Amino acid sequence: MLYPPSLIDLIEALRRLPGVGPKSAQRMAFHLLEKDREAAGGLAQALQRAVQSVGRCQRCRMFADAQLCPICSSSSRDPSTLCIVESPADVAAIEQSGSYRGCYFVLMGHLSPLDGIGPQQLGFEQLESLFAEGVVQEAILATNTTVEGEATAHVIAEIAVRHRIKPSRIAHGVPVGGELEYVDGGTLAHALAGRQSLG
Amino acid sequence: MLYPPSLIDLIEALRRLPGVGPKSAQRMAFHLLEKDREAAGGLAQALQRAVQSVGRCQRCRMFADAQLCPICSSSSRDPSTLCIVESPADVAAIEQSGSYRGCYFVLMGHLSPLDGIGPQQLGFEQLESLFAEGVVQEAILATNTTVEGEATAHVIAEIAVRHRIKPSRIAHGVPVGGELEYVDGGTLAHALAGRQSLG
């Protein structure tokens, strides 16, 4: 055995990060031990603190360190509009656009029966009780334009209709600033089917 | 602020890993908190243990958790041959080839004055005292074939000669199993210049 056991353990632990293979894990471990032991200590602490303190918002399932996330506990947001997304990164992207003042619901994934991800894992029960409160009037479905994302949106739309809430889907089409000739066929088909009257 | 502070800290800490940008760091943090909190705890522990226990071999500067690494403390290795490499990964690569029974010296880098890496950072003093012991008879220079690697090899070769030790450079040429037509010009030039007589 060439490397000390604790170094081998570190390489193994780094390999469990998404997108990190054996070579990258080794490079990361060497970098931390050779050049940046301070960063290694900092990362260890940050991991422990995050695991201890980061939970989910009880209302929207967003990452939060309190019962409610900053958006759900804010009085300046409109609770009658609910935007349903797949991941916390989607919330961050929409917030950065600065064009939305409603609330969110984070599924933390999409329906994928083969991976064992069903309505329970995505918090559909929690979503239904939110719908049942009678505050939400429109549910904006902002799941990804993948087969699974579309299926998830479809199922949630049915639940919304059952609660007399208006479901809507974000528009799919040509990106702003995008040139038509470089846009893929699927997006163009969406853009044509979703055309809006100017008259 | 959308994410809890401890989540932001975790993303920042992950960004200090080599090859990890803001998007990957976010993906890693979300993965650990959503799907694999056990891995997060394991990584935190592995980091702390590695920082505490992994040091350098006093003889060859290889990562080790004792005063000497397994190779330097082994009685079955030939201490009269010293292979000088840039990184611990190079030691692992040569060991895997199973074709070397001598000892190593790990520089942990190459001469790079602009980055503040000089003879002191690469342990030249330690290398000279090893040479002065009178045990080493051949120093095999296995630094990389980059400008910095060649310069480092050149300087060490001069030190070796001063101690009446025979310096040698590993052969550079066409990889075994490689097809000539796909080999780059620099490698071919090396292969031609380093041709060996069959007669």
Short mmCIF file of C-alpha atoms in Angstrom, two decimals:
data_model
loop_
_atom_site.label_atom_id
_atom_site.label_comp_id
_atom_site.label_asym_id
_atom_site.label_seq_id
_atom_site.Cartn_x
_atom_site.Cartn_y
_atom_site.Cartn_z
CA MET A 1 0.00 0.00 0.00
CA LEU A 2 1.62 3.15 -1.26
CA TYR A 3 -0.52 5.90 0.28
CA PRO A 4 -1.31 6.21 4.01
CA PRO A 5 -4.79 4.79 4.88
CA SER A 6 -6.17 8.21 5.81
CA LEU A 7 -5.17 9.55 2.38
CA ILE A 8 -6.88 6.61 0.66
CA ASP A 9 -10.01 7.27 2.78
CA LEU A 10 -9.96 10.92 1.73
CA ILE A 11 -9.70 10.02 -1.97
CA GLU A 12 -12.61 7.59 -1.56
CA ALA A 13 -14.74 10.20 0.24
CA LEU A 14 -14.07 12.80 -2.49
CA ARG A 15 -15.13 10.28 -5.16
CA ARG A 16 -18.67 10.33 -3.76
CA LEU A 17 -19.07 13.93 -4.91
CA PRO A 18 -21.06 14.14 -8.17
CA GLY A 19 -18.86 14.40 -11.28
CA VAL A 20 -15.66 13.40 -9.47
CA GLY A 21 -13.80 10.34 -10.77
CA PRO A 22 -10.73 8.57 -9.33
CA LYS A 23 -8.19 10.87 -11.02
CA SER A 24 -9.94 14.11 -9.99
CA ALA A 25 -10.42 12.80 -6.44
CA GLN A 26 -6.68 12.08 -6.21
CA ARG A 27 -5.83 15.51 -7.60
CA MET A 28 -8.17 17.18 -5.09
CA ALA A 29 -6.72 15.23 -2.15
CA PHE A 30 -3.13 16.03 -3.20
CA HIS A 31 -3.96 19.68 -3.71
CA LEU A 32 -5.56 19.97 -0.27
CA LEU A 33 -2.70 18.19 1.51
CA GLU A 34 0.17 19.76 -0.45
CA LYS A 35 -0.98 23.31 -0.94
CA ASP A 36 -4.12 24.19 0.96
CA ARG A 37 -4.54 22.43 4.32
CA GLU A 38 -6.46 25.46 5.53
CA ALA A 39 -9.08 24.87 2.79
CA ALA A 40 -9.33 21.22 3.86
CA GLY A 41 -10.08 22.23 7.44
CA GLY A 42 -12.54 24.87 6.25
CA LEU A 43 -14.35 22.39 4.02
CA ALA A 44 -14.61 19.86 6.86
CA GLN A 45 -16.17 22.50 9.12
CA ALA A 46 -18.49 23.83 6.41
CA LEU A 47 -19.73 20.28 5.69
CA GLN A 48 -20.45 19.56 9.34
CA ARG A 49 -22.20 22.88 9.91
CA ALA A 50 -24.31 22.55 6.74
CA VAL A 51 -25.38 18.98 7.58
CA GLN A 52 -26.36 20.11 11.08
CA SER A 53 -28.16 23.34 10.27
CA VAL A 54 -29.58 23.13 6.74
CA GLY A 55 -33.06 21.63 6.60
CA ARG A 56 -36.10 22.21 4.44
CA CYS A 57 -38.66 25.00 4.55
CA GLN A 58 -41.84 23.46 5.96
CA ARG A 59 -43.95 25.26 3.37
CA CYS A 60 -42.02 25.13 0.08
CA ARG A 61 -39.31 22.47 0.73
CA MET A 62 -36.54 24.97 -0.20
CA PHE A 63 -33.25 24.62 1.73
CA ALA A 64 -33.61 26.68 4.92
CA ASP A 65 -32.07 26.93 8.37
CA ALA A 66 -35.37 27.90 10.01
CA GLN A 67 -38.92 26.50 9.82
CA LEU A 68 -39.70 28.82 6.92
CA CYS A 69 -37.35 30.02 4.17
CA PRO A 70 -36.81 33.79 3.64
CA ILE A 71 -39.29 33.82 0.72
CA CYS A 72 -42.14 32.01 2.52
CA SER A 73 -41.70 34.19 5.63
CA SER A 74 -41.57 37.45 3.65
CA SER A 75 -44.67 39.65 3.73
CA SER A 76 -43.80 41.28 0.40
CA ARG A 77 -44.35 38.11 -1.65
CA ASP A 78 -47.66 37.22 -3.23
CA PRO A 79 -48.81 33.84 -1.84
CA SER A 80 -51.62 33.51 -4.42
CA THR A 81 -49.10 32.53 -7.14
CA LEU A 82 -47.08 29.37 -6.65
CA CYS A 83 -44.19 28.50 -8.97
CA ILE A 84 -43.38 24.79 -8.90
CA VAL A 85 -39.75 23.92 -9.75
CA GLU A 86 -37.53 20.85 -9.67
CA SER A 87 -34.57 22.14 -7.66
CA PRO A 88 -33.33 24.96 -5.38
CA ALA A 89 -31.05 26.08 -8.25
CA ASP A 90 -34.19 26.81 -10.31
CA VAL A 91 -35.48 29.07 -7.52
CA ALA A 92 -32.14 30.91 -7.58
CA ALA A 93 -32.32 31.30 -11.39
CA ILE A 94 -35.88 32.69 -11.32
CA GLU A 95 -35.05 35.02 -8.41
CA GLN A 96 -32.03 36.35 -10.33
CA SER A 97 -34.30 37.28 -13.25
CA GLY A 98 -36.08 39.63 -10.83
CA SER A 99 -39.38 39.07 -12.66
CA TYR A 100 -41.36 37.04 -10.13
CA ARG A 101 -42.91 38.10 -6.81
CA GLY A 102 -44.89 34.98 -5.93
CA CYS A 103 -43.93 31.97 -3.82
CA TYR A 104 -42.32 28.64 -4.76
CA PHE A 105 -42.66 24.93 -4.23
CA VAL A 106 -39.49 22.87 -4.69
CA LEU A 107 -40.07 19.25 -5.73
CA MET A 108 -36.38 18.26 -5.33
CA GLY A 109 -36.54 16.11 -8.45
CA HIS A 110 -39.10 14.83 -10.97
CA LEU A 111 -41.29 11.75 -11.22
CA SER A 112 -39.04 8.84 -12.13
CA PRO A 113 -40.62 5.52 -11.10
CA LEU A 114 -37.59 3.48 -12.23
CA ASP A 115 -35.40 5.37 -9.72
CA GLY A 116 -38.02 4.97 -7.00
CA ILE A 117 -39.01 8.65 -7.12
CA GLY A 118 -42.77 8.92 -6.86
CA PRO A 119 -45.33 11.42 -5.50
CA GLN A 120 -44.19 10.76 -1.93
CA GLN A 121 -40.53 11.70 -2.57
CA LEU A 122 -41.58 14.91 -4.35
CA GLY A 123 -43.84 16.06 -1.51
CA PHE A 124 -47.14 15.90 -3.43
CA GLU A 125 -49.00 15.44 -0.12
CA GLN A 126 -47.48 18.69 1.19
CA LEU A 127 -48.35 20.40 -2.11
CA GLU A 128 -51.97 19.24 -1.88
CA SER A 129 -52.35 20.57 1.66
CA LEU A 130 -50.90 23.88 0.41
CA PHE A 131 -53.48 23.90 -2.41
CA ALA A 132 -56.22 23.00 0.10
CA GLU A 133 -55.51 26.15 2.16
CA GLY A 134 -57.37 28.13 -0.52
CA VAL A 135 -54.75 30.90 -0.84
CA VAL A 136 -53.07 29.75 -4.05
CA GLN A 137 -54.95 30.80 -7.20
CA GLU A 138 -52.42 29.98 -9.91
CA ALA A 139 -49.84 27.19 -10.05
CA ILE A 140 -47.02 27.98 -12.53
CA LEU A 141 -45.40 24.72 -13.59
CA ALA A 142 -41.71 25.43 -14.22
CA THR A 143 -40.33 21.88 -14.31
CA ASN A 144 -37.72 21.12 -16.98
CA THR A 145 -38.71 20.40 -20.61
CA THR A 146 -37.63 16.76 -20.35
CA VAL A 147 -39.95 13.77 -20.64
CA GLU A 148 -39.92 13.39 -16.83
CA GLY A 149 -40.36 17.12 -16.25
CA GLU A 150 -43.34 17.26 -18.61
CA ALA A 151 -44.93 14.19 -16.98
CA THR A 152 -44.46 15.72 -13.54
CA ALA A 153 -46.02 19.00 -14.71
CA HIS A 154 -48.96 17.10 -16.19
CA VAL A 155 -49.69 15.21 -12.95
CA ILE A 156 -49.44 18.37 -10.83
CA ALA A 157 -51.71 20.25 -13.26
CA GLU A 158 -54.39 17.60 -12.68
CA ILE A 159 -54.05 17.95 -8.91
CA ALA A 160 -54.34 21.76 -9.23
CA VAL A 161 -57.50 21.52 -11.35
CA ARG A 162 -59.01 19.21 -8.73
CA HIS A 163 -58.44 22.00 -6.16
CA ARG A 164 -59.90 24.61 -8.57
CA ILE A 165 -56.52 26.25 -8.99
CA LYS A 166 -55.48 27.49 -12.44
CA PRO A 167 -52.42 25.59 -13.68
CA SER A 168 -50.06 27.24 -16.18
CA ARG A 169 -46.82 26.19 -17.85
CA ILE A 170 -43.86 28.55 -18.42
CA ALA A 171 -43.38 29.38 -22.11
CA HIS A 172 -40.87 27.37 -24.12
CA GLY A 173 -39.45 28.97 -27.25
CA VAL A 174 -36.54 30.78 -28.83
CA PRO A 175 -34.23 32.26 -26.12
CA VAL A 176 -34.06 36.05 -26.03
CA GLY A 177 -31.06 37.12 -28.13
CA GLY A 178 -30.92 33.67 -29.75
CA GLU A 179 -30.55 33.37 -33.51
CA LEU A 180 -33.21 31.28 -35.21
CA GLU A 181 -30.75 29.38 -37.37
CA TYR A 182 -28.94 27.92 -34.33
CA VAL A 183 -32.03 26.92 -32.34
CA ASP A 184 -32.77 23.16 -32.21
CA GLY A 185 -35.85 21.68 -33.86
CA GLY A 186 -37.67 20.79 -30.64
CA THR A 187 -37.41 24.36 -29.35
CA LEU A 188 -38.57 25.77 -32.72
CA ALA A 189 -41.58 23.43 -32.71
CA HIS A 190 -42.45 24.69 -29.21
CA ALA A 191 -41.95 28.30 -30.32
CA LEU A 192 -44.29 27.86 -33.33
CA ALA A 193 -46.98 25.98 -31.41
CA GLY A 194 -46.90 28.61 -28.65
CA ARG A 195 -47.11 31.62 -31.00
CA GLN A 196 -49.05 34.60 -29.71
CA SER A 197 -51.39 36.82 -31.69
CA LEU A 198 -50.22 40.40 -32.23
CA GLY A 199 -53.44 41.61 -33.85
CA MET B 1 -30.26 36.13 0.64
CA LEU B 2 -31.86 33.05 -0.82
CA TYR B 3 -29.77 30.21 0.64
CA PRO B 4 -29.03 29.75 4.36
CA PRO B 5 -25.56 31.11 5.32
CA SER B 6 -24.19 27.63 6.11
CA LEU B 7 -25.16 26.44 2.61
CA ILE B 8 -23.41 29.46 1.06
CA ASP B 9 -20.32 28.69 3.17
CA LEU B 10 -20.37 25.09 1.97
CA ILE B 11 -20.57 26.15 -1.70
CA GLU B 12 -17.66 28.57 -1.15
CA ALA B 13 -15.57 25.86 0.57
CA LEU B 14 -16.21 23.39 -2.27
CA ARG B 15 -15.11 26.02 -4.81
CA ARG B 16 -11.60 25.92 -3.38
CA LEU B 17 -11.19 22.37 -4.69
CA PRO B 18 -9.16 22.31 -7.93
CA GLY B 19 -11.30 22.17 -11.07
CA VAL B 20 -14.53 23.10 -9.27
CA GLY B 21 -16.36 26.23 -10.45
CA PRO B 22 -19.44 27.93 -8.95
CA LYS B 23 -21.97 25.72 -10.79
CA SER B 24 -20.25 22.43 -9.87
CA ALA B 25 -19.81 23.57 -6.26
CA GLN B 26 -23.54 24.30 -6.05
CA ARG B 27 -24.38 20.93 -7.61
CA MET B 28 -22.09 19.15 -5.15
CA ALA B 29 -23.57 20.97 -2.14
CA PHE B 30 -27.15 20.24 -3.27
CA HIS B 31 -26.32 16.59 -3.94
CA LEU B 32 -24.76 16.15 -0.48
CA LEU B 33 -27.64 17.86 1.34
CA GLU B 34 -30.49 16.38 -0.75
CA LYS B 35 -29.34 12.87 -1.37
CA ASP B 36 -26.23 11.88 0.53
CA ARG B 37 -25.83 13.49 3.95
CA GLU B 38 -23.93 10.41 5.06
CA ALA B 39 -21.27 11.11 2.40
CA ALA B 40 -21.03 14.72 3.62
CA GLY B 41 -20.33 13.55 7.17
CA GLY B 42 -17.86 10.97 5.89
CA LEU B 43 -16.02 13.54 3.81
CA ALA B 44 -15.81 15.94 6.76
CA GLN B 45 -14.27 13.19 8.93
CA ALA B 46 -11.90 11.99 6.19
CA LEU B 47 -10.66 15.57 5.65
CA GLN B 48 -9.99 16.12 9.34
CA ARG B 49 -8.23 12.79 9.78
CA ALA B 50 -6.08 13.26 6.67
CA VAL B 51 -5.04 16.79 7.68
CA GLN B 52 -4.10 15.51 11.13
CA SER B 53 -2.28 12.31 10.21
CA VAL B 54 -0.81 12.68 6.72
CA GLY B 55 2.67 14.20 6.70
CA ARG B 56 5.75 13.76 4.53
CA CYS B 57 8.31 10.95 4.55
CA GLN B 58 11.47 12.48 6.08
CA ARG B 59 13.61 10.82 3.44
CA CYS B 60 11.73 11.07 0.13
CA ARG B 61 8.98 13.67 0.87
CA MET B 62 6.25 11.21 -0.22
CA PHE B 63 2.94 11.44 1.69
CA ALA B 64 3.27 9.24 4.78
CA ASP B 65 1.67 8.83 8.20
CA ALA B 66 4.96 7.79 9.83
CA GLN B 67 8.51 9.23 9.77
CA LEU B 68 9.35 7.05 6.76
CA CYS B 69 7.06 5.97 3.92
CA PRO B 70 6.55 2.22 3.20
CA ILE B 71 9.07 2.33 0.34
CA CYS B 72 11.88 4.09 2.26
CA SER B 73 11.41 1.78 5.26
CA SER B 74 11.35 -1.39 3.12
CA SER B 75 14.48 -3.57 3.15
CA SER B 76 13.67 -5.05 -0.27
CA ARG B 77 14.21 -1.79 -2.17
CA ASP B 78 17.55 -0.79 -3.67
CA PRO B 79 18.65 2.52 -2.10
CA SER B 80 21.48 3.01 -4.61
CA THR B 81 18.99 4.08 -7.32
CA LEU B 82 16.92 7.19 -6.71
CA CYS B 83 14.07 8.14 -9.03
CA ILE B 84 13.21 11.84 -8.79
CA VAL B 85 9.58 12.72 -9.65
CA GLU B 86 7.34 15.76 -9.47
CA SER B 87 4.36 14.36 -7.56
CA PRO B 88 3.11 11.43 -5.44
CA ALA B 89 0.87 10.42 -8.37
CA ASP B 90 4.05 9.81 -10.42
CA VAL B 91 5.34 7.43 -7.73
CA ALA B 92 2.01 5.57 -7.91
CA ALA B 93 2.25 5.36 -11.72
CA ILE B 94 5.81 3.98 -11.68
CA GLU B 95 4.97 1.52 -8.89
CA GLN B 96 1.99 0.26 -10.91
CA SER B 97 4.29 -0.52 -13.84
CA GLY B 98 6.09 -2.98 -11.53
CA SER B 99 9.40 -2.30 -13.27
CA TYR B 100 11.32 -0.36 -10.64
CA ARG B 101 12.84 -1.56 -7.35
CA GLY B 102 14.79 1.53 -6.28
CA CYS B 103 13.76 4.44 -4.05
CA TYR B 104 12.13 7.79 -4.87
CA PHE B 105 12.43 11.47 -4.15
CA VAL B 106 9.24 13.52 -4.56
CA LEU B 107 9.81 17.20 -5.42
CA MET B 108 6.11 18.13 -5.02
CA GLY B 109 6.29 20.44 -8.03
CA HIS B 110 8.86 21.85 -10.46
CA LEU B 111 11.04 24.97 -10.53
CA SER B 112 8.77 27.90 -11.34
CA PRO B 113 10.31 31.18 -10.15
CA LEU B 114 7.28 33.24 -11.21
CA ASP B 115 5.08 31.22 -8.81
CA GLY B 116 7.68 31.52 -6.05
CA ILE B 117 8.69 27.86 -6.32
CA GLY B 118 12.46 27.59 -6.04
CA PRO B 119 15.02 25.07 -4.76
CA GLN B 120 13.84 25.54 -1.17
CA GLN B 121 10.17 24.62 -1.90
CA LEU B 122 11.27 21.50 -3.82
CA GLY B 123 13.51 20.23 -1.00
CA PHE B 124 16.84 20.51 -2.86
CA GLU B 125 18.64 20.82 0.50
CA GLN B 126 17.14 17.52 1.63
CA LEU B 127 18.07 15.97 -1.73
CA GLU B 128 21.68 17.14 -1.41
CA SER B 129 22.03 15.67 2.08
CA LEU B 130 20.62 12.39 0.67
CA PHE B 131 23.22 12.52 -2.14
CA ALA B 132 25.96 13.33 0.47
CA GLU B 133 25.23 10.08 2.36
CA GLY B 134 27.13 8.25 -0.39
CA VAL B 135 24.54 5.47 -0.86
CA VAL B 136 22.88 6.75 -4.04
CA GLN B 137 24.81 5.88 -7.21
CA GLU B 138 22.30 6.79 -9.91
CA ALA B 139 19.69 9.56 -9.96
CA ILE B 140 16.94 8.86 -12.52
CA LEU B 141 15.29 12.16 -13.45
CA ALA B 142 11.63 11.44 -14.16
CA THR B 143 10.21 14.97 -14.10
CA ASN B 144 7.64 15.84 -16.76
CA THR B 145 8.65 16.74 -20.35
CA THR B 146 7.53 20.34 -19.95
CA VAL B 147 9.83 23.38 -20.07
CA GLU B 148 9.76 23.58 -16.26
CA GLY B 149 10.21 19.83 -15.83
CA GLU B 150 13.24 19.80 -18.16
CA ALA B 151 14.77 22.82 -16.37
CA THR B 152 14.27 21.13 -12.99
CA ALA B 153 15.88 17.93 -14.30
CA HIS B 154 18.82 19.93 -15.66
CA VAL B 155 19.50 21.67 -12.32
CA ILE B 156 19.25 18.41 -10.35
CA ALA B 157 21.56 16.65 -12.83
CA GLU B 158 24.21 19.30 -12.11
CA ILE B 159 23.83 18.78 -8.35
CA ALA B 160 24.14 15.00 -8.84
CA VAL B 161 27.32 15.35 -10.89
CA ARG B 162 28.79 17.55 -8.15
CA HIS B 163 28.22 14.64 -5.72
CA ARG B 164 29.73 12.17 -8.22
CA ILE B 165 26.37 10.53 -8.77
CA LYS B 166 25.40 9.42 -12.28
CA PRO B 167 22.32 11.35 -13.50
CA SER B 168 20.02 9.80 -16.09
CA ARG B 169 16.78 10.89 -17.75
CA ILE B 170 13.85 8.53 -18.47
CA ALA B 171 13.43 7.87 -22.19
CA HIS B 172 10.91 9.95 -24.13
CA GLY B 173 9.57 8.51 -27.36
CA VAL B 174 6.67 6.75 -29.04
CA PRO B 175 4.35 5.12 -26.44
CA VAL B 176 4.22 1.31 -26.53
CA GLY B 177 1.25 0.31 -28.71
CA GLY B 178 1.08 3.84 -30.16
CA GLU B 179 0.74 4.31 -33.90
CA LEU B 180 3.41 6.51 -35.45
CA GLU B 181 0.97 8.49 -37.56
CA TYR B 182 -0.91 9.80 -34.48
CA VAL B 183 2.17 10.72 -32.42
CA ASP B 184 2.87 14.47 -32.11
CA GLY B 185 5.94 16.05 -33.66
CA GLY B 186 7.72 16.81 -30.38
CA THR B 187 7.49 13.20 -29.25
CA LEU B 188 8.69 11.96 -32.67
CA ALA B 189 11.68 14.33 -32.53
CA HIS B 190 12.53 12.90 -29.08
CA ALA B 191 12.08 9.35 -30.36
CA LEU B 192 14.43 9.95 -33.29
CA ALA B 193 17.08 11.77 -31.25
CA GLY B 194 17.01 9.00 -28.63
CA ARG B 195 17.28 6.11 -31.14
CA GLN B 196 19.24 3.08 -29.96
CA SER B 197 21.62 0.98 -32.03
CA LEU B 198 20.48 -2.58 -32.75
CA GLY B 199 23.73 -3.62 -34.43
#
